[in-house]
Short mmCIF file of C-alpha atoms in Angstrom, two decimals:
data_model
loop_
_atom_site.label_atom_id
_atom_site.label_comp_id
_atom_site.label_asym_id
_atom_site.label_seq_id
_atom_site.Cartn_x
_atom_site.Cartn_y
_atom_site.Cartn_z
CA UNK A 1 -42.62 -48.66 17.89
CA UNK A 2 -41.37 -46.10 15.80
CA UNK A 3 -40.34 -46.31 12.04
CA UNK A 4 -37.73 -43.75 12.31
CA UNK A 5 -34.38 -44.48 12.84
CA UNK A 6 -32.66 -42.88 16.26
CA UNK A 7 -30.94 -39.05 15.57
CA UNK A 8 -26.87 -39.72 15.29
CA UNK A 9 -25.20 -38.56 17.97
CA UNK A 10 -23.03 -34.90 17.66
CA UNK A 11 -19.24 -35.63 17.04
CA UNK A 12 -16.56 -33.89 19.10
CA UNK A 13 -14.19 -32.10 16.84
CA UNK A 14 -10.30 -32.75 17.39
CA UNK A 15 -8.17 -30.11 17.78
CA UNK A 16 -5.76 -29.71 15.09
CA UNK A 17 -2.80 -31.54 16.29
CA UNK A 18 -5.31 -34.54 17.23
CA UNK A 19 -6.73 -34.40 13.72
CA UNK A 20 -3.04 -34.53 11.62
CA UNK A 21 -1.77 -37.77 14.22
CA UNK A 22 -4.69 -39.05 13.58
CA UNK A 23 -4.23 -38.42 9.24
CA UNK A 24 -0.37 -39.53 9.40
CA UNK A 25 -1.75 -42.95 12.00
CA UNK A 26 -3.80 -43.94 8.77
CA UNK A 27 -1.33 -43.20 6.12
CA UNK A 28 1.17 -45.10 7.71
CA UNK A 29 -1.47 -48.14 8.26
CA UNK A 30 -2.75 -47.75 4.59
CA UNK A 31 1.11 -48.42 3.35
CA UNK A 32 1.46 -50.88 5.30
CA UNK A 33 -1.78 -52.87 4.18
CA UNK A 34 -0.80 -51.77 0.73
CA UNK A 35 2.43 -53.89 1.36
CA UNK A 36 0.36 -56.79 2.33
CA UNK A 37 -2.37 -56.66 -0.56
CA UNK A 38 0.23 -56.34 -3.13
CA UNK A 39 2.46 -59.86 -1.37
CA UNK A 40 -0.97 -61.69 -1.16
CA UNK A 41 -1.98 -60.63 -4.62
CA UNK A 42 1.92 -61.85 -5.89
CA UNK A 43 1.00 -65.03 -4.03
CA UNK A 44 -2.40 -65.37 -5.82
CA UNK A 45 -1.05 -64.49 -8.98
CA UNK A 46 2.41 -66.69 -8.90
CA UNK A 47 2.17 -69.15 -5.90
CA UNK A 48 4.32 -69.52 -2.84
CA UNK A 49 8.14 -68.57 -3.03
CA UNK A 50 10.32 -70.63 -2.71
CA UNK A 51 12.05 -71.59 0.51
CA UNK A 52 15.34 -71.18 -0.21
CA UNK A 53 14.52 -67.09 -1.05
CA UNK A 54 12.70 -66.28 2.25
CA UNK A 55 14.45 -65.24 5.43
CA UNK A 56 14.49 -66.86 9.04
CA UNK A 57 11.94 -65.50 11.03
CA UNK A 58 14.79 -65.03 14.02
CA UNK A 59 17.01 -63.08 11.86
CA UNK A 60 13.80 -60.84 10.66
CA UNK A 61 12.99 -60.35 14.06
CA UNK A 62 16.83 -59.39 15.06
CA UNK A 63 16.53 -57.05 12.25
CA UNK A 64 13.77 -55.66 13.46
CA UNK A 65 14.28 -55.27 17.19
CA UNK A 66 17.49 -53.50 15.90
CA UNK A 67 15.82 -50.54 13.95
CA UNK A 68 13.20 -49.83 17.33
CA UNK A 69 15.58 -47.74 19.52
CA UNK A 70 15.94 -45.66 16.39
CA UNK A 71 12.19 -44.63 16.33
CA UNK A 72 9.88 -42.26 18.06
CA UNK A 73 7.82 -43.20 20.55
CA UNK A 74 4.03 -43.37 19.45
CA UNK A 75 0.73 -43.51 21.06
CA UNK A 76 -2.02 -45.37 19.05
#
């Protein structure tokens, strides 16, 4: 058996409207995660809030089934 590792295989190039939904598909996920990193790093850092300054899941949900209609359709 050989020592040498296999050749990588040739990638297709997108064209350039593939390549920028593909940039602004990451952005958007890397805010989002940002968002995320920073709560669980506030949670780390100063424990769990408190009850009493959360919201209800079913009014966070209403809220957010609200703003949909509003955006564009997208294709991951």
């Amino acid at each position: 058996m050989s020592q040498q590792p296999a050749p990588a295989p040739a990638r297709q190039p997108l064209d350039e409207h593939a390549a920028e939904s593909a940039r602004a598909y990451a952005s958007d996920l890397r805010a989002r995660v940002d968002v995320l990193a920073s709560m669980l790093e506030d949670i780390a850092a100063n424990g769990y809030p408190a009850p009493e300054s959360g919201v209800l899941w079913e009014d966070a949900r209403d809220a957010h089934l609200e703003r949909l209609p509003g955006e564009q359709p997208r294709v991951a």
